[in-house]
Amino acid sequence: MNDHNLLEPSIVEQRVVGVVREVLKVAADEVTSQTRFVEDLGADSLDRITLMLALEDEFGTSVPDDEDSNLTTVGAVVELIIAQANKRG
Amino acid sequence: MKRRVVITGVGVIAPTGVRTQTFWESCCADRAAVSSIPAHWCCYFEPNSTVWAPLPAWEHETAFVGRIERMHFDRVTLLALNATVQALDDARIGRRVRDERKNTYLVDGIDPTRCGVFVGTGIGGITGFSAAQGNHVLAAISVAAPELAAKAGPLMRMPSRFNPFIVSMVMPNCSAAAIAIKIGATSTNRTSCQACAAGAVALGDAFHAIRAGALDTAIAGGAEYLTDEYGGIFRGFDVAKTLVRECDPPHRANRPFDRNRSGFLFSEGGAAVLVLEEAGQARRREVWPIAEITGFGESFEAHSLMAVEPSGERMAASIGAALDDAGVDASQVDYVNAHGTGTEVNDEVEAAVIERLYGREAAVNTTKSLIGHSVGAAGAIEAAVTALSLRDQQVHGCRNLDDPIRPLNFVRAARALPIETATSHSFAFGGHNAVLVMRRFRE
């Protein structure tokens, strides 16, 4: 998948949801853009680190350590991925 | 009466096969693994040895390890898990999902509170540490001195991030812990760290624990992964002048027990895990054992960290202790799976000890002539070979053994062999000696 697809929110969200489901083993209908990893899906600190690694692997990108604490929902991750794709032009 | 301990499952992943069956078929065809070391290693140093035994690609998914867990584990642990799954399948121990998110299982037919895990390794998750250290240093250089980094070009190999799981990846007990977590084994969990004898010690300790009644089942063996991005681990052995130096042609380089040997063949790594059970439990599960372990003995040389004690006295003491433990005489041993590294002194001393203790009739081979030396995994892989040799009454040959250093009964090519009793030798850097005794299983 090329960077052009990373500018399309619905496609990015679909892939983020896929990663969240893979890491946290939750059903598709449990995950929306507003879903919170800790409060709604019960992710612990190791799950969150794993999630960030899996997202980096999925999108070939890097999640800066100082961004990590802000990435609490699916929607926040989608915004970061799109913002990074925009920066790469 | 002592409790009997049997091997009911064998799992091996090694340079000549990523499944036990393909590995054993390769042994029985005397196939070896050897090729040139990765070319980019030579950007960092000028090696004396230029060959190694690489692992083939393997499928993680078949070892119930998903993409997520591959981020958590060093390759040494992935190898250990791979061999464990094979061994459980071979022992017909089924499994059911315990926790889907953690990808853990319950095992059928054995009591997990009476199941121990024993894993030997020489250097644990050093590859993961090396990669993390590469990122730690080189990423900082890239930021502080981008022109220098650009000039260094291909030398700046590093992962894209510092792995946040590095602490658990690098710890030597990660493999034993990961296996026990994966199958819910809640009794003894032990990591052996005796270099080249670590796998044999793990099996010996597991054998003694079951025989003494402390456990009914053990998942035991050894695992090693020796390959870092920069070739630094290889360099360590190379600079110590332990590796084969006559490398042309590569397929003739590795020649343990031959007068023209020049060192051992460095292995990328591997693992072997055996399921050990109290014989009555195996009978109740209606599993026919592969072989029986009857003795284990150790000694320590108190001589040198890197060189074997030249008289062989302590080496012989470990063999004597193992035979005493098994209650057999050396003359009853039909087959010796030797440590047989291919280094000048080790082979000289071991061959002399074999002749002195067993005489010239026992068949002798060394699995390292086929797959090189995988340090902490070696003793376990060779124990697996010994068990399979007892099961199939078949031994593999010593590759490239044209001019033996002593007139022992070396197996020059794979052949059938009646075997009732066999030993497997492991003699380690540091001075640890460990020997297992096995016999053909009979009711």
XYZ file of C-alpha atoms in Angstrom:
532
model
C 0.000 0.000 0.000
C 1.463 3.363 -0.988
C 1.491 6.710 0.803
C -1.502 7.947 -1.218
C -3.678 5.460 0.661
C -2.358 6.820 3.955
C -4.118 10.110 3.184
C -7.541 8.455 3.089
C -8.946 8.353 6.663
C -11.350 5.461 6.126
C -8.604 3.213 4.739
C -6.158 4.171 7.483
C -8.823 3.585 10.159
C -9.629 0.169 8.716
C -5.974 -0.858 8.965
C -5.534 0.591 12.461
C -8.607 -1.326 13.623
C -7.106 -4.463 12.097
C -3.910 -4.003 14.107
C -5.852 -3.277 17.313
C -7.878 -6.449 16.834
C -4.731 -8.469 16.163
C -2.946 -7.200 19.273
C -5.845 -7.080 21.728
C -7.919 -9.938 20.302
C -11.194 -8.034 20.269
C -14.185 -8.263 17.930
C -14.546 -5.826 15.036
C -17.710 -4.284 16.466
C -15.870 -3.391 19.676
C -13.543 -0.990 17.862
C -14.521 2.437 16.498
C -12.558 5.644 16.004
C -13.529 6.733 19.532
C -12.471 3.475 21.182
C -9.992 4.005 24.024
C -7.281 1.350 24.289
C -7.046 1.269 28.077
C -10.524 2.145 29.319
C -12.594 0.382 26.658
C -10.383 -2.532 25.610
C -8.503 -3.203 28.847
C -5.035 -2.730 27.390
C -2.229 -2.772 29.972
C 1.099 -0.957 29.596
C 2.740 -3.858 27.760
C -0.253 -4.092 25.409
C 0.142 -0.385 24.604
C 3.838 -0.769 23.802
C 3.062 -3.800 21.652
C 0.312 -1.872 19.901
C 2.696 0.957 18.996
C 5.279 -1.521 17.664
C 2.635 -3.311 15.615
C 1.398 0.004 14.188
C 4.962 0.952 13.236
C 5.334 -2.421 11.561
C 2.009 -2.091 9.748
C 2.577 1.412 8.416
C 6.376 1.404 8.084
C 6.475 4.503 10.227
C 7.868 5.549 13.573
C 5.805 6.577 16.606
C 7.916 9.072 18.568
C 8.173 8.211 22.263
C 6.805 11.635 23.247
C 3.697 11.043 21.084
C 2.971 7.690 22.630
C 1.087 8.960 25.666
C -1.259 11.035 23.464
C -2.235 8.084 21.337
C -5.059 6.787 23.500
C -7.708 6.157 20.849
C -8.017 4.710 17.368
C -8.855 8.172 16.043
C -5.683 9.702 17.498
C -3.564 7.047 15.821
C -5.305 7.603 12.494
C -4.618 11.342 12.728
C -0.917 10.715 13.436
C -0.525 8.303 10.514
C -2.171 10.775 8.124
C -0.123 13.684 9.481
C 3.094 11.726 8.963
C 2.053 10.753 5.429
C 1.335 14.446 4.678
C 4.807 15.407 5.936
C 6.405 12.857 3.600
C 4.394 14.481 0.834
C 13.172 -49.201 42.603
C 14.155 -46.100 40.641
C 11.531 -44.434 38.503
C 12.261 -44.802 34.810
C 12.479 -41.723 32.585
C 11.613 -41.932 28.910
C 11.758 -39.601 25.936
C 8.351 -39.403 24.279
C 8.809 -36.412 21.993
C 11.638 -34.791 20.064
C 11.644 -31.365 18.409
C 14.638 -30.101 16.468
C 15.355 -27.048 14.349
C 18.884 -26.974 12.947
C 20.878 -25.881 9.889
C 20.013 -29.082 8.002
C 16.301 -29.092 8.797
C 13.605 -26.984 10.404
C 11.500 -30.012 11.300
C 12.677 -33.028 13.283
C 11.905 -35.410 10.452
C 13.747 -33.439 7.774
C 16.687 -32.920 10.139
C 16.906 -36.635 10.949
C 16.569 -37.605 7.284
C 19.438 -35.218 6.533
C 21.521 -36.879 9.263
C 20.802 -40.316 7.837
C 21.913 -39.083 4.404
C 25.070 -37.504 5.910
C 23.999 -34.129 4.543
C 25.834 -31.105 5.917
C 25.090 -27.377 5.990
C 27.920 -25.027 5.100
C 28.196 -21.809 3.124
C 30.065 -18.503 3.062
C 29.448 -16.056 5.906
C 27.333 -12.950 5.113
C 29.394 -10.655 2.869
C 28.573 -7.478 4.823
C 30.259 -8.846 7.974
C 33.569 -8.313 6.189
C 32.880 -4.535 6.223
C 33.502 -4.690 9.978
C 36.492 -7.037 10.255
C 38.773 -9.386 8.365
C 37.764 -12.902 9.365
C 40.131 -15.862 9.482
C 37.232 -18.249 9.021
C 34.899 -17.548 6.110
C 32.255 -20.280 6.400
C 29.357 -21.109 8.676
C 26.270 -23.312 8.943
C 23.237 -21.050 8.416
C 19.689 -21.913 9.421
C 17.067 -22.278 6.682
C 14.074 -19.936 6.780
C 11.369 -21.227 9.088
C 7.657 -20.571 9.551
C 6.888 -19.072 12.942
C 3.160 -19.623 12.611
C 3.562 -23.384 12.802
C 5.021 -22.897 16.278
C 2.010 -20.974 17.597
C 4.051 -17.755 17.516
C 2.274 -14.857 15.828
C 3.562 -11.536 14.498
C 2.980 -9.866 17.848
C 5.078 -12.359 19.812
C 7.896 -12.092 17.303
C 8.247 -8.499 18.482
C 8.611 -9.688 22.090
C 11.144 -12.473 21.674
C 14.741 -12.816 20.632
C 15.269 -15.418 17.946
C 16.741 -17.818 20.496
C 13.335 -17.967 22.158
C 11.527 -18.347 18.829
C 13.780 -21.330 18.114
C 13.057 -22.803 21.549
C 9.298 -22.391 21.066
C 9.503 -23.952 17.622
C 11.290 -27.023 18.973
C 8.844 -27.221 21.907
C 5.785 -27.351 19.684
C 7.362 -30.055 17.571
C 8.242 -32.067 20.675
C 4.724 -31.761 22.142
C 3.191 -32.841 18.843
C 5.629 -35.745 18.632
C 4.668 -36.797 22.174
C 0.986 -36.502 21.234
C 0.346 -33.909 23.934
C -2.603 -31.892 22.647
C -3.362 -28.279 23.537
C -6.335 -25.972 23.902
C -6.444 -22.167 23.948
C -6.104 -20.754 27.483
C -5.930 -17.017 26.731
C -6.472 -15.816 23.187
C -4.948 -12.361 23.735
C -1.778 -13.788 25.271
C -1.797 -16.722 22.830
C -1.337 -19.254 25.621
C -2.512 -22.838 25.889
C -3.495 -25.672 28.206
C -1.929 -29.053 27.528
C -3.839 -32.318 27.620
C -2.951 -35.529 29.383
C -0.249 -34.227 31.739
C -0.415 -32.411 35.062
C 1.011 -28.884 34.512
C 1.781 -28.573 38.232
C 4.116 -31.582 37.885
C 5.670 -30.397 34.608
C 9.033 -28.619 34.657
C 10.835 -26.690 31.940
C 14.633 -26.894 31.609
C 16.418 -24.958 28.856
C 20.131 -24.596 28.238
C 21.655 -21.652 26.408
C 25.139 -20.271 26.098
C 24.385 -16.595 25.633
C 20.600 -16.140 25.694
C 19.133 -13.241 23.741
C 22.370 -11.577 22.777
C 21.212 -10.921 19.216
C 18.365 -8.756 20.450
C 20.730 -6.867 22.694
C 23.176 -6.341 19.845
C 20.415 -4.901 17.645
C 19.149 -2.613 20.395
C 22.671 -1.441 21.122
C 23.160 -0.791 17.397
C 20.141 1.492 17.390
C 21.166 3.086 20.707
C 24.603 4.112 19.396
C 24.147 4.569 15.659
C 20.860 6.512 15.831
C 22.598 9.015 18.122
C 25.523 9.282 15.685
C 23.080 9.832 12.800
C 21.590 12.802 14.653
C 24.821 14.265 16.040
C 26.991 13.746 12.973
C 24.846 13.197 9.853
C 27.803 13.740 7.499
C 29.786 11.072 9.299
C 26.798 8.736 9.188
C 26.407 9.298 5.449
C 30.105 8.592 4.942
C 29.858 5.383 7.015
C 27.049 4.226 4.699
C 26.500 0.454 4.964
C 28.254 0.280 8.333
C 25.258 2.067 9.893
C 23.019 -1.001 9.908
C 20.454 -0.805 12.712
C 16.798 -1.491 13.474
C 14.408 1.442 13.108
C 13.752 1.669 16.848
C 15.192 0.706 20.221
C 13.130 -2.351 21.130
C 11.157 -1.617 24.326
C 11.066 -5.336 25.176
C 14.830 -5.722 25.199
C 15.134 -6.552 28.908
C 12.972 -9.664 28.689
C 14.392 -10.547 25.261
C 17.990 -10.613 26.389
C 17.627 -12.394 29.726
C 18.911 -15.960 29.419
C 15.850 -17.401 31.196
C 13.466 -15.926 28.617
C 13.170 -19.176 26.639
C 12.373 -21.368 29.640
C 9.895 -18.778 30.893
C 8.256 -18.339 27.485
C 7.777 -22.098 27.071
C 6.241 -22.459 30.527
C 3.945 -19.459 30.003
C 2.901 -20.812 26.628
C 1.770 -24.188 28.039
C 1.009 -23.241 31.654
C 3.750 -25.409 33.206
C 3.924 -24.202 36.791
C 6.585 -26.359 38.449
C 10.396 -26.100 38.239
C 11.593 -23.592 35.648
C 15.339 -23.654 35.152
C 17.872 -22.190 32.773
C 21.254 -23.855 32.381
C 24.143 -21.720 31.264
C 27.194 -23.930 30.789
C 28.210 -22.873 27.266
C 28.556 -25.915 24.986
C 27.198 -28.292 27.674
C 24.123 -26.215 28.597
C 21.625 -28.314 26.629
C 22.971 -31.563 28.045
C 22.887 -30.195 31.597
C 19.259 -29.102 31.132
C 18.317 -32.608 30.039
C 20.344 -34.184 32.829
C 18.716 -32.031 35.498
C 15.262 -32.771 34.076
C 16.043 -36.503 34.036
C 17.154 -36.463 37.667
C 14.083 -34.438 38.748
C 11.694 -36.963 37.199
C 13.635 -39.982 38.447
C 13.635 -38.536 41.975
C 9.874 -38.062 41.874
C 9.888 -34.255 41.944
C 8.263 -34.089 38.494
C 6.350 -36.384 36.153
C 6.996 -34.458 32.926
C 9.730 -32.159 31.690
C 10.112 -30.042 28.591
C 13.884 -29.942 28.313
C 16.591 -29.052 25.841
C 18.710 -26.211 24.551
C 18.519 -23.231 22.225
C 21.004 -20.801 20.755
C 21.004 -18.015 18.185
C 24.488 -16.760 17.447
C 24.043 -14.303 14.635
C 24.114 -10.566 15.086
C 23.875 -7.974 12.342
C 27.544 -7.047 12.572
C 29.149 -10.503 12.842
C 30.537 -9.600 16.260
C 29.656 -12.932 17.898
C 31.304 -14.804 15.028
C 34.327 -12.541 15.377
C 34.621 -13.420 19.057
C 35.025 -17.111 18.261
C 37.124 -16.332 15.185
C 39.624 -14.129 16.988
C 39.997 -16.818 19.656
C 41.127 -19.100 16.797
C 38.466 -21.693 17.525
C 36.834 -21.709 14.051
C 37.772 -23.637 10.906
C 40.548 -21.840 9.042
C 41.003 -24.074 5.977
C 37.804 -22.981 4.223
C 38.421 -23.858 0.574
C 36.425 -25.685 -0.596
C 33.771 -24.835 2.009
C 32.152 -28.281 2.052
C 35.495 -29.829 3.074
C 36.298 -27.325 5.821
C 34.532 -28.980 8.750
C 36.355 -32.214 9.644
C 36.201 -33.277 13.304
C 38.544 -36.100 14.382
C 40.532 -35.792 11.118
C 44.257 -35.091 11.195
C 43.649 -32.092 8.925
C 40.987 -30.470 11.109
C 41.417 -26.748 11.753
C 38.657 -25.717 14.169
C 34.876 -25.904 14.505
C 32.221 -24.781 12.055
C 30.231 -21.845 13.484
C 26.495 -22.487 13.436
C 23.897 -19.753 13.088
C 22.012 -21.550 15.848
C 19.252 -24.029 16.497
C 17.264 -25.752 19.199
C 16.239 -29.167 20.381
C 13.549 -29.814 22.960
C 12.652 -33.246 24.316
C 9.570 -34.311 26.240
C 10.692 -36.459 29.182
C 8.145 -38.438 31.154
C 7.999 -40.943 33.946
C 7.611 -44.247 32.118
C 4.324 -45.159 33.802
C 2.719 -41.913 32.702
C 3.826 -42.506 29.106
C 2.358 -46.014 29.275
C -0.943 -44.664 30.591
C -1.015 -42.158 27.750
C -0.339 -45.073 25.375
C 2.741 -43.401 23.886
C 5.635 -45.650 22.882
C 8.894 -44.023 24.029
C 11.623 -43.032 21.600
C 14.361 -44.003 24.070
C 15.060 -44.146 27.797
C 17.493 -41.909 29.682
C 19.312 -43.946 32.292
C 22.223 -41.823 33.472
C 23.692 -38.351 33.718
C 27.099 -37.319 34.998
C 29.071 -34.098 35.292
C 32.517 -32.889 36.181
C 34.338 -29.584 36.234
C 37.909 -29.171 35.049
C 39.083 -26.207 37.143
C 41.718 -25.683 34.454
C 40.963 -23.042 31.782
C 38.040 -20.996 30.493
C 38.799 -21.797 26.853
C 40.994 -24.912 26.724
C 40.265 -28.500 27.646
C 42.429 -30.074 30.367
C 44.973 -32.098 28.340
C 45.116 -35.303 30.409
C 41.360 -35.848 29.908
C 41.056 -36.937 33.517
C 38.043 -34.756 34.302
C 36.434 -35.495 30.943
C 36.722 -39.203 31.770
C 35.316 -38.517 35.241
C 32.097 -37.103 33.770
C 31.679 -40.171 31.559
C 32.370 -42.441 34.538
C 29.839 -40.582 36.661
C 27.170 -40.914 33.968
C 27.827 -44.643 33.501
C 27.725 -45.190 37.271
C 24.453 -43.269 37.425
C 23.066 -45.585 34.738
C 24.540 -48.684 36.359
C 26.325 -49.813 33.202
C 29.926 -50.515 32.309
C 31.727 -48.660 29.527
C 32.137 -51.930 27.661
C 28.335 -52.118 27.313
C 28.174 -48.855 25.322
C 27.503 -49.533 21.639
C 27.472 -45.956 20.381
C 29.083 -42.673 21.440
C 27.757 -39.373 20.108
C 30.966 -37.450 20.763
C 31.367 -33.760 21.518
C 33.726 -33.767 18.493
C 34.083 -30.096 17.719
C 36.956 -30.230 15.242
C 39.326 -28.141 17.336
C 42.825 -29.517 17.622
C 43.047 -30.149 21.358
C 39.427 -31.090 22.099
C 39.344 -33.854 19.509
C 42.776 -35.143 20.536
C 41.827 -35.376 24.213
C 38.313 -36.714 23.615
C 39.494 -39.406 21.194
C 42.104 -40.565 23.717
C 39.497 -40.696 26.481
C 37.071 -42.638 24.275
C 39.753 -45.216 23.458
C 40.794 -45.499 27.094
C 37.265 -45.894 28.490
C 35.218 -47.576 25.785
C 37.959 -49.296 23.753
C 37.871 -49.445 19.966
C 34.573 -51.230 19.417
C 31.965 -48.624 20.288
C 30.734 -46.761 17.199
C 31.650 -43.061 17.369
C 30.300 -40.092 15.434
C 29.903 -36.358 15.926
C 26.803 -34.469 14.816
C 28.885 -31.280 14.635
C 30.474 -32.695 11.470
C 27.077 -32.130 9.799
C 25.680 -28.965 11.387
C 28.615 -27.223 13.054
C 28.617 -26.063 16.659
C 25.529 -24.387 18.073
C 26.959 -23.934 21.609
C 24.063 -24.101 24.129
C 21.817 -25.999 21.726
C 24.486 -28.530 20.745
C 24.141 -30.913 23.682
C 20.366 -31.055 23.268
C 20.503 -31.540 19.487
C 23.043 -34.327 19.960
C 20.881 -35.925 22.657
C 18.010 -35.834 20.170
C 20.225 -37.518 17.569
C 21.248 -40.164 20.115
C 17.601 -40.871 20.971
C 16.595 -41.111 17.309
C 19.591 -43.375 16.648
C 18.360 -45.701 19.414
C 14.819 -45.637 18.045
C 15.795 -46.374 14.455
C 18.960 -48.436 15.158
C 20.730 -46.153 12.700
C 23.721 -43.815 12.988
C 24.950 -40.976 10.815
C 28.503 -40.608 9.565
C 31.329 -38.193 10.364
C 31.686 -35.915 7.352
C 35.160 -35.340 5.936
C 36.788 -37.871 8.237
C 39.445 -39.113 5.821
C 42.399 -39.597 8.146
C 41.229 -40.285 11.724
C 43.450 -39.202 14.582
C 42.965 -42.549 16.362
C 41.902 -46.037 15.258
C 38.467 -45.784 16.847
C 35.323 -47.281 15.343
C 34.349 -43.996 13.700
C 31.172 -44.105 11.624
C 32.377 -42.925 8.241
C 28.956 -43.063 6.518
C 25.379 -43.445 7.746
C 24.459 -47.057 8.401
C 22.301 -49.377 10.458
C 23.725 -50.267 13.854
C 22.338 -52.447 16.648
C 22.376 -50.174 19.717
C 21.227 -51.044 23.222
C 23.206 -48.395 25.129
C 24.547 -45.040 23.955
C 26.221 -41.983 25.438
C 26.187 -38.339 24.385
C 29.183 -36.180 25.371
C 29.215 -32.408 25.912
C 32.396 -30.606 27.023
C 32.114 -26.864 27.418
C 34.119 -23.667 27.496
C 34.529 -22.816 31.141
C 35.361 -26.433 31.951
C 31.889 -27.972 32.379
C 31.612 -31.597 31.261
C 28.241 -33.333 30.963
C 27.368 -36.806 29.701
C 23.997 -38.476 29.156
C 23.431 -42.232 28.970
C 20.454 -43.620 27.063
C 19.226 -47.053 26.158
C 16.829 -48.567 23.689
C 13.397 -48.579 25.257
C 12.095 -51.956 26.307
C 9.124 -52.690 28.585
